[in-house]
PDB file of C-alpha atoms in Angstrom:
ATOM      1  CA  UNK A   1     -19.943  17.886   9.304  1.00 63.00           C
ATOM      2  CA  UNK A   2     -19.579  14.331   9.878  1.00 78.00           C
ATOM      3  CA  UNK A   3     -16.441  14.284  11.431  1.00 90.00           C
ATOM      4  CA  UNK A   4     -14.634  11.544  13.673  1.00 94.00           C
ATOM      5  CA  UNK A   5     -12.027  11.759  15.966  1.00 96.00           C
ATOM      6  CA  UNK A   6      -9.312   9.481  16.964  1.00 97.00           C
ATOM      7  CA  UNK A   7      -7.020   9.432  19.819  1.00 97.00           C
ATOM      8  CA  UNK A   8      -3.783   8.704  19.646  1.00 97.00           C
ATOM      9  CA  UNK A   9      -2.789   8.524  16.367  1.00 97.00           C
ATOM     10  CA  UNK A  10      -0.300   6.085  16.609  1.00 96.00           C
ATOM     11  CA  UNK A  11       1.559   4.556  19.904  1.00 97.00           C
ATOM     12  CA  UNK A  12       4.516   2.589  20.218  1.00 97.00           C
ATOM     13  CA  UNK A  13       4.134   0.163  23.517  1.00 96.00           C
ATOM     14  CA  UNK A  14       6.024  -3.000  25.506  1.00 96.00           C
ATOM     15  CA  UNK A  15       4.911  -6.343  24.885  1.00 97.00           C
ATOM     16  CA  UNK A  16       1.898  -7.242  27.648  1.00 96.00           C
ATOM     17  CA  UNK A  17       1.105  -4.188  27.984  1.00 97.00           C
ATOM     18  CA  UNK A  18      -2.688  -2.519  27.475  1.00 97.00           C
ATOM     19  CA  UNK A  19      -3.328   0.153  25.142  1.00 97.00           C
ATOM     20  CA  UNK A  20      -6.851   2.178  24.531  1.00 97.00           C
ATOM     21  CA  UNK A  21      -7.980   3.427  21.664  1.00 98.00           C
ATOM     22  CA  UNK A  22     -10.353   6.876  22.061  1.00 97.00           C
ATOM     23  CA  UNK A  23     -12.872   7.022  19.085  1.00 96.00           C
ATOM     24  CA  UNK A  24     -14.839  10.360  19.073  1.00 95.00           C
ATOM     25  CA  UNK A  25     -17.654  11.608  16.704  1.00 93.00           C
ATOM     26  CA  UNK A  26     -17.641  15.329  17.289  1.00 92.00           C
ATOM     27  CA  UNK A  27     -20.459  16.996  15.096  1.00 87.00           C
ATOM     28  CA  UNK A  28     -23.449  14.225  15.290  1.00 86.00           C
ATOM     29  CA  UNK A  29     -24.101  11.187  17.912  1.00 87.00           C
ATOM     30  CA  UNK A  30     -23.327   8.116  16.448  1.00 87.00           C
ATOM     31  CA  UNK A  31     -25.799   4.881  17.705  1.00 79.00           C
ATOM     32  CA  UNK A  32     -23.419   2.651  15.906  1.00 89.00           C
ATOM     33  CA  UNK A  33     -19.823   2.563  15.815  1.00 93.00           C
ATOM     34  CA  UNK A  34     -17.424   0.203  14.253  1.00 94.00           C
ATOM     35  CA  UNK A  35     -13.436  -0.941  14.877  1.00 96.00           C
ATOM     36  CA  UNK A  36     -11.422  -2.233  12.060  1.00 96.00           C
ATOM     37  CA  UNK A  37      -8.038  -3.738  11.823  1.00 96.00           C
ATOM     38  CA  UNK A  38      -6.067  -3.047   8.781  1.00 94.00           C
ATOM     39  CA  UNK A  39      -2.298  -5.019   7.952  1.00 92.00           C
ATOM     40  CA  UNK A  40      -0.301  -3.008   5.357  1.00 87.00           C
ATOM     41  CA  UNK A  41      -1.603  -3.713   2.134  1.00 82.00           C
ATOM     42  CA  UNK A  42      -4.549  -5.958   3.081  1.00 85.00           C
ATOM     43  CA  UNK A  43      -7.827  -4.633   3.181  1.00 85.00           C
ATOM     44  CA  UNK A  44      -9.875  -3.163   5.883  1.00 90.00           C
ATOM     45  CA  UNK A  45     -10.973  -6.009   8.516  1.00 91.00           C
ATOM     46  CA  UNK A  46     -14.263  -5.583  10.567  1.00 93.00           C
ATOM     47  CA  UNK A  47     -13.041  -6.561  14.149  1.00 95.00           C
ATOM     48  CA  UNK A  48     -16.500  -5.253  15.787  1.00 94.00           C
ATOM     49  CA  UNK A  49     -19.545  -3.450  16.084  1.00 92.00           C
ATOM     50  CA  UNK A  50     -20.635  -1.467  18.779  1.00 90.00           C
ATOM     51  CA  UNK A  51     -23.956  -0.016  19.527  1.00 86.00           C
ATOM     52  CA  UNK A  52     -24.318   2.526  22.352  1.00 82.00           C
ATOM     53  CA  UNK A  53     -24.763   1.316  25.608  1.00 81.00           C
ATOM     54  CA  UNK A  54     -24.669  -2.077  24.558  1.00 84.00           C
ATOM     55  CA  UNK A  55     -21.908  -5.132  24.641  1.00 87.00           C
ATOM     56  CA  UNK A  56     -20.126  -4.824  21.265  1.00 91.00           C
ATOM     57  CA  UNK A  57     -20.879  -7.265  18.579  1.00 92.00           C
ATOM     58  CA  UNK A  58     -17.730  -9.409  17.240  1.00 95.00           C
ATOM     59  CA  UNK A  59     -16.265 -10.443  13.778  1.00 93.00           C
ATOM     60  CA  UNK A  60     -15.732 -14.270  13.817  1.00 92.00           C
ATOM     61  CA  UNK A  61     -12.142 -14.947  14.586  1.00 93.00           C
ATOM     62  CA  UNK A  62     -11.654 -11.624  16.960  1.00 95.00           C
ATOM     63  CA  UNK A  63     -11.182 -12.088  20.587  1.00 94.00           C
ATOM     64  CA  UNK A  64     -13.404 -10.120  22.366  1.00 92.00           C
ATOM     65  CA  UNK A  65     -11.465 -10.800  26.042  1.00 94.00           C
ATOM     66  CA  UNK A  66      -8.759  -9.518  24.311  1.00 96.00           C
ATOM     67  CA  UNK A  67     -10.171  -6.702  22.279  1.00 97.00           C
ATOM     68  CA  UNK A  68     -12.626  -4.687  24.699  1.00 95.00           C
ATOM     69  CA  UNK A  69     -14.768  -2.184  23.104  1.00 94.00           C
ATOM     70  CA  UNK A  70     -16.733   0.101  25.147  1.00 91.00           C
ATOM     71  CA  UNK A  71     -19.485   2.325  24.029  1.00 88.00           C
ATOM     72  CA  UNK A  72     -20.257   4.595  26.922  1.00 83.00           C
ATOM     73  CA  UNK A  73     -22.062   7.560  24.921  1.00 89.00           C
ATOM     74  CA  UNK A  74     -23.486   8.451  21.666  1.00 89.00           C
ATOM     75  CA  UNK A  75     -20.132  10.001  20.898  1.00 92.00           C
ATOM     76  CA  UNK A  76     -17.361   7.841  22.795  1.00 93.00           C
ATOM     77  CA  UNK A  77     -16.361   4.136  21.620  1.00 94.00           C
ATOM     78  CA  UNK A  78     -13.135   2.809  23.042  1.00 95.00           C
ATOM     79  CA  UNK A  79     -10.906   0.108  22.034  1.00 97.00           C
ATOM     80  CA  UNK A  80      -8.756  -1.522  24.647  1.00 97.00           C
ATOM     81  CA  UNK A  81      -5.813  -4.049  23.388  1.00 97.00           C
ATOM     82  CA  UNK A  82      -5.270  -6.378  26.288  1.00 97.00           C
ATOM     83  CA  UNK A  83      -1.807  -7.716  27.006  1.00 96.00           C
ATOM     84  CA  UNK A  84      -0.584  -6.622  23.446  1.00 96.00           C
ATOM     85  CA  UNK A  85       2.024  -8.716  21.528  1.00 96.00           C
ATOM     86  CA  UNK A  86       4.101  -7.678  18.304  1.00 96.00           C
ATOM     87  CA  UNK A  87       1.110  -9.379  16.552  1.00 95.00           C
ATOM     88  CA  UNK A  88      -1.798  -6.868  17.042  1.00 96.00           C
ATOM     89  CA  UNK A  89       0.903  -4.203  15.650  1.00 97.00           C
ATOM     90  CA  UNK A  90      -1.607  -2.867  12.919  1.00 96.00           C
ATOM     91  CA  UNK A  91      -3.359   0.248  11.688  1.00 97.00           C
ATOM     92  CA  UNK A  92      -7.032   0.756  14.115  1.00 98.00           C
ATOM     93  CA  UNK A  93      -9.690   2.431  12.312  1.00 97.00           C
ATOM     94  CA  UNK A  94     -12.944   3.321  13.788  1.00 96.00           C
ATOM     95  CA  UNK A  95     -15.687   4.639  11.996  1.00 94.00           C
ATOM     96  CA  UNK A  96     -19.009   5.998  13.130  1.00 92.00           C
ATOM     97  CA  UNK A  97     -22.221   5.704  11.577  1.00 87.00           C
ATOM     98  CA  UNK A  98     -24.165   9.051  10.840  1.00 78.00           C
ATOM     99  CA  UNK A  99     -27.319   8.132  11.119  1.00 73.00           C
ATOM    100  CA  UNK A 100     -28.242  10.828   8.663  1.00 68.00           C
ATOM    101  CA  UNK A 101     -31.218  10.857   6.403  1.00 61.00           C
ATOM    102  CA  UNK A 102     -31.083   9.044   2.853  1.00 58.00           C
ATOM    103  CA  UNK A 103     -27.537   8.201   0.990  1.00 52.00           C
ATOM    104  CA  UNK A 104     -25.907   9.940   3.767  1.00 61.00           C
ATOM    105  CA  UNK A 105     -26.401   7.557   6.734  1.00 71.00           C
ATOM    106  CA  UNK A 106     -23.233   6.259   6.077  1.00 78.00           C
ATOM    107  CA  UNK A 107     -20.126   5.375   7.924  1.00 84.00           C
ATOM    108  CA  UNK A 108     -17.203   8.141   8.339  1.00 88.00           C
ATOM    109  CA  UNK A 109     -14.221   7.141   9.226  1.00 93.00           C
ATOM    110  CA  UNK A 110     -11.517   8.286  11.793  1.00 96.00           C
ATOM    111  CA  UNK A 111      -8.168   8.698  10.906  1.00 96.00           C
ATOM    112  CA  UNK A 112      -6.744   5.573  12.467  1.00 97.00           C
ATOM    113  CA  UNK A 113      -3.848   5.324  15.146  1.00 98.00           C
ATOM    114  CA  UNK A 114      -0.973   2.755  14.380  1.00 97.00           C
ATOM    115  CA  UNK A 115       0.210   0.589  17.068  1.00 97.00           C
ATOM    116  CA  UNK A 116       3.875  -0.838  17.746  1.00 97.00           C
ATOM    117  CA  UNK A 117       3.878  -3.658  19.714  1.00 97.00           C
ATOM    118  CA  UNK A 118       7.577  -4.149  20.760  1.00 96.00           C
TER     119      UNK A 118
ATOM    120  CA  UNK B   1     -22.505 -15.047   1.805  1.00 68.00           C
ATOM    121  CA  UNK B   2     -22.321 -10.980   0.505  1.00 74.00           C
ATOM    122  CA  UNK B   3     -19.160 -10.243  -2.297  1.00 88.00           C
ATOM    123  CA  UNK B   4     -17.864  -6.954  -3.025  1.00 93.00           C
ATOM    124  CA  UNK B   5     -15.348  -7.464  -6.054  1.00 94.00           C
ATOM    125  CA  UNK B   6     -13.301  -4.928  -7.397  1.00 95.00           C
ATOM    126  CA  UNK B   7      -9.747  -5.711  -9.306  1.00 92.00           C
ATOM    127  CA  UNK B   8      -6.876  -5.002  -7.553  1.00 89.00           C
ATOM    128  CA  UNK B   9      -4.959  -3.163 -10.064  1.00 90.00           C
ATOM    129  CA  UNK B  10      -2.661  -1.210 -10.293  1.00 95.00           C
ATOM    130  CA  UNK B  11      -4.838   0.799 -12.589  1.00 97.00           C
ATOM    131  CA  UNK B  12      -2.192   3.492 -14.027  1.00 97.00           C
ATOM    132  CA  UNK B  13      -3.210   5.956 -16.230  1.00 97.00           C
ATOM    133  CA  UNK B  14      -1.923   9.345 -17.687  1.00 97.00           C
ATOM    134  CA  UNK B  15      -2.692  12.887 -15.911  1.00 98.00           C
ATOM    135  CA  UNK B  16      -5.565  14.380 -17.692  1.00 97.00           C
ATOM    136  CA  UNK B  17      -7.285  11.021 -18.713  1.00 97.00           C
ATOM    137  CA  UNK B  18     -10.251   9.787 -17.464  1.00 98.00           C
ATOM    138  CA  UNK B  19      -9.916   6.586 -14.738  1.00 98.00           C
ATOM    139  CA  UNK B  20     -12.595   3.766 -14.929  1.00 97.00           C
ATOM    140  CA  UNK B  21     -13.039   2.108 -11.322  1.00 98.00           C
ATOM    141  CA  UNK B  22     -15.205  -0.734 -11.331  1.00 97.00           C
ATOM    142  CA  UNK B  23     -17.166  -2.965  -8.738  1.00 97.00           C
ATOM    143  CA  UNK B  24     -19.877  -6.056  -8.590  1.00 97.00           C
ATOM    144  CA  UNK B  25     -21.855  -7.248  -5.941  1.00 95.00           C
ATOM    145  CA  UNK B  26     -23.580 -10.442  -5.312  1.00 93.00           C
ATOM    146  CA  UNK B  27     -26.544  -9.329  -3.381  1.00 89.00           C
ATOM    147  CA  UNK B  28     -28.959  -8.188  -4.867  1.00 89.00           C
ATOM    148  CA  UNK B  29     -31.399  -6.494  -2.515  1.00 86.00           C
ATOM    149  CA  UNK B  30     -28.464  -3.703  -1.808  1.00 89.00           C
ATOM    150  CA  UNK B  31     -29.753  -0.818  -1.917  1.00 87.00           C
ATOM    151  CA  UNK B  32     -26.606   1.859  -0.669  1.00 89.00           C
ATOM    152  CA  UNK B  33     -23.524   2.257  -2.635  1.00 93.00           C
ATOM    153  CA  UNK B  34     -20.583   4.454  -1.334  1.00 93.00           C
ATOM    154  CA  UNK B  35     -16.822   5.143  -2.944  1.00 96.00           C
ATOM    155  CA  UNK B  36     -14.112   5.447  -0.528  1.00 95.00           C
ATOM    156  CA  UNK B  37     -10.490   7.050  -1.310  1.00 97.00           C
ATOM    157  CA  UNK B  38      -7.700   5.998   0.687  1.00 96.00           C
ATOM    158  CA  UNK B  39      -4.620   7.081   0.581  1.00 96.00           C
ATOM    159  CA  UNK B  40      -1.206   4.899   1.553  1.00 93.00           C
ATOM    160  CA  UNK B  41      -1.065   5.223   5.540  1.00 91.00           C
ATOM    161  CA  UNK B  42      -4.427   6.653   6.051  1.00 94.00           C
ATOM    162  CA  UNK B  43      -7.936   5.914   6.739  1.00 95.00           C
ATOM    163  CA  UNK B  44     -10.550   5.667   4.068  1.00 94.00           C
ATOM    164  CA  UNK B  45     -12.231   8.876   3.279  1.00 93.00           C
ATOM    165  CA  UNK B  46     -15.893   9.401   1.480  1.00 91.00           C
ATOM    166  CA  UNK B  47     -16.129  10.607  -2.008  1.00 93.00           C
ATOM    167  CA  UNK B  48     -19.362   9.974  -3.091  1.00 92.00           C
ATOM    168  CA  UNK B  49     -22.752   7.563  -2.652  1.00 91.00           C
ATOM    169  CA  UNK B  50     -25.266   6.737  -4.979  1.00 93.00           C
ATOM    170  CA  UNK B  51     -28.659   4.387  -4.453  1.00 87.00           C
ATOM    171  CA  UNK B  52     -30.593   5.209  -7.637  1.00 90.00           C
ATOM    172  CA  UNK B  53     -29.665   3.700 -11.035  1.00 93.00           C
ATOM    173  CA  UNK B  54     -28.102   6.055 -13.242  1.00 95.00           C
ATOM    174  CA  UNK B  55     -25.095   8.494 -12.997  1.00 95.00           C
ATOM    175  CA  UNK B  56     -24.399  10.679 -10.025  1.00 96.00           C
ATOM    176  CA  UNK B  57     -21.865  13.725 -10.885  1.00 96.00           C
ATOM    177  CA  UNK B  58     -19.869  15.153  -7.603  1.00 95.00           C
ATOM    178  CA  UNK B  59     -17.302  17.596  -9.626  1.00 96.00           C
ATOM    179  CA  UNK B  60     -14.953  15.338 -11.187  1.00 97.00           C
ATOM    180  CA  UNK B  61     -16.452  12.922  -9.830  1.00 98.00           C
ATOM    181  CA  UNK B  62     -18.980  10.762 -11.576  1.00 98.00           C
ATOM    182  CA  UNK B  63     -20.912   7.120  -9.828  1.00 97.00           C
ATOM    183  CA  UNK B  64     -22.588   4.750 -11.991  1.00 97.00           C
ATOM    184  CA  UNK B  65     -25.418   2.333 -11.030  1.00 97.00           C
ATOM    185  CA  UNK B  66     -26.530  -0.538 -12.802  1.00 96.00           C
ATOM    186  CA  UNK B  67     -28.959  -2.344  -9.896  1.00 94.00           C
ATOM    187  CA  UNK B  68     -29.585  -5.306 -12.953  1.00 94.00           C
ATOM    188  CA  UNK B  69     -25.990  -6.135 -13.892  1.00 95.00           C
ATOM    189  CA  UNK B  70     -24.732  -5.387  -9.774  1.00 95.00           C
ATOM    190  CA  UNK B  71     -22.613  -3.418 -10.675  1.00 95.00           C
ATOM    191  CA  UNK B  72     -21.573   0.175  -9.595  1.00 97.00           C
ATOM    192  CA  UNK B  73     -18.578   2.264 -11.160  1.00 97.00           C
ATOM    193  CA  UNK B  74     -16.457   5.868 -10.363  1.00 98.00           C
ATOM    194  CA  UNK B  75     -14.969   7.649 -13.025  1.00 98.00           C
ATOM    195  CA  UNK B  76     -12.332  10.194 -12.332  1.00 98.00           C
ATOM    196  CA  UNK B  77     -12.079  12.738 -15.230  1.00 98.00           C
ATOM    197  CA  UNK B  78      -9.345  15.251 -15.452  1.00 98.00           C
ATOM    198  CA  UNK B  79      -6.876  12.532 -13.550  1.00 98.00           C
ATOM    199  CA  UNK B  80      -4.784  14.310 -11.033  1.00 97.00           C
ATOM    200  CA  UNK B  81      -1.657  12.325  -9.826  1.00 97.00           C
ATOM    201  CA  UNK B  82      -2.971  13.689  -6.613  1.00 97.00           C
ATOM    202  CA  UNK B  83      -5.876  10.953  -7.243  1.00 98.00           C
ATOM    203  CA  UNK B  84      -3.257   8.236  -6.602  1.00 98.00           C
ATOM    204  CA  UNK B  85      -4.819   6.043  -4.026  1.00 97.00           C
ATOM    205  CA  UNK B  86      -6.807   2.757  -3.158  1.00 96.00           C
ATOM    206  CA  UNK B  87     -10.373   3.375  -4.037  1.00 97.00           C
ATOM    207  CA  UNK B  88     -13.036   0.923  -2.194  1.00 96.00           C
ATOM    208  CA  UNK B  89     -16.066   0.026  -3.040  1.00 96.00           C
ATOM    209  CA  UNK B  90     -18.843  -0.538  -0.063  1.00 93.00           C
ATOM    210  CA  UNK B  91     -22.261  -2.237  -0.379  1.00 92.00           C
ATOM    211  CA  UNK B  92     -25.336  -2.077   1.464  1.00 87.00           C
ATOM    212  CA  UNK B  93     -28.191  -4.298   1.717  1.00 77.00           C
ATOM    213  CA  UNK B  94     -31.730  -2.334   2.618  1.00 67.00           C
ATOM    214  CA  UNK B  95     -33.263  -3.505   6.427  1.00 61.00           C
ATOM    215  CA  UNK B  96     -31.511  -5.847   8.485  1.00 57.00           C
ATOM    216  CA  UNK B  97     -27.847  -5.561   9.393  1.00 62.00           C
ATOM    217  CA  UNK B  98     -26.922  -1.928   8.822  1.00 74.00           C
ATOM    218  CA  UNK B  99     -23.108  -3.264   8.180  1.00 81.00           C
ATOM    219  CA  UNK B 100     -21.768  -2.393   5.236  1.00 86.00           C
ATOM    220  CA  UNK B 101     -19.865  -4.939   2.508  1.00 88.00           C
ATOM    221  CA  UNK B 102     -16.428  -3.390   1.630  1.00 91.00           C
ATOM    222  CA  UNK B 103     -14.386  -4.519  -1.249  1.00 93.00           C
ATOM    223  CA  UNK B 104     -10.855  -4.814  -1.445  1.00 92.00           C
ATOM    224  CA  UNK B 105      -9.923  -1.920  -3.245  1.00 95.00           C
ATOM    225  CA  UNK B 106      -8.147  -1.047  -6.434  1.00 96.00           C
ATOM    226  CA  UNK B 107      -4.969   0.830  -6.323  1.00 96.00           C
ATOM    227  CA  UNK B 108      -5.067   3.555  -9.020  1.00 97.00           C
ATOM    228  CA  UNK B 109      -1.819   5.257  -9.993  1.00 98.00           C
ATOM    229  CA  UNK B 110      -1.910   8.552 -11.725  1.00 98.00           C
ATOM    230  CA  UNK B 111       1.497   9.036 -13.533  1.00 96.00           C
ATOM    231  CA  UNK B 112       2.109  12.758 -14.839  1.00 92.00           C
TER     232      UNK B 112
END
């Protein structure tokens, strides 16, 4: 159980282009899910939280014109990445809180998609 | 402001032995503790949680909780270089903000 989806797992794209992230929970509806940026070797980043049916909360420092996060369902967050530039070329993780009883409402993680800004 | 600390490492040890993976936290009304193994290129993965001082066994697996020294710890035994990965350390605080604290993670290195 517990299991979260990502879509794609990695993308190579053009400078100024758009990309969008698909972040799926498949077994269990997640209220909450979160987006995090991760540079080789650095740690994991909290861009954003997003709560179903809700605007997303942002991390200090993350533009949310540029970063649009859309939580239409209990088991659907997206991640758009407006007008990319080589800069935003990173590791996207989302993760999806289970809202399970105890020790296990926890967060589980998808398995990321790498983007390539050219 | 809420810290997660762990050390860096590289923590290397020999296949077989037993890894010690430490981690303090600063506030003290957390209440949820969770180990994450990541490995180079790929997303974090759960291994274990633990909210009640003491040890918590999970196979080789073993979480320690010390709520009056903040401080939480995983112990690998039987050391597989297959264990090789960052291991991070998350931290919750009961109520409020449901957001977890992650630490930075320490890179253990199982050498056969």
């Amino acid at each position: 159980g517990a299991v979260v989806s990502q879509h794609p797992s990695w993308v190579i794209c053009k400078s100024g282009t758009s990309v969008k992230i698909e972040c799926r929970s498949l077994d269990f509806q997640a209220t909450t899910m979160f987006w995090y940026r991760q540079f080789p070797k650095q740690s994991l980043m909290l861009m954003a939280t997003s709560n179903e049916g809700s605007k997303a909360t942002y991390e200090q420092g993350v533009e949310k014109d540029k970063f649009l996060i859309n939580h239409a369902s209990l088991t659907l967050s997206t991640l758009t990445v407006t007008s990319a530039h080589p800069e935003d070329s990173s590791f996207y993780i989302c993760s999806a809180r289970s809202g399970l009883a105890g020790g296990l409402d926890t967060q589980y993680f998808g398995p990321g998609t790498r983007l390539t800004v050219l | 402001q809420k810290e997660v600390e762990q050390n860096s490492g590289p923590l290397s040890v020999p296949e077989g032995a037993i890894a010690s993976l430490n981690c303090t936290y600063s506030d003290r009304g957390s209440q949820s503790f969770f180990w994450y193994r990541q490995y180079s290129g790929k997303s974090p993965e759960l291994i274990m949680f633990i909210y009640s001082n003491g040890d918590k066994e999970d196979g080789r697996f073993t979480a320690q909780l010390n709520k009056a020294s903040q401080y939480v710890s995983l112990l690998i035994r039987d050391s597989q270089p297959s264990d090789s990965a960052t291991y991070l350390c998350a931290v919750r605080a009961s109520g409020g903000s449901y957001i977890p604290t992650f630490g930075r993670g320490t890179s253990l290195i199982v050498h056969p």
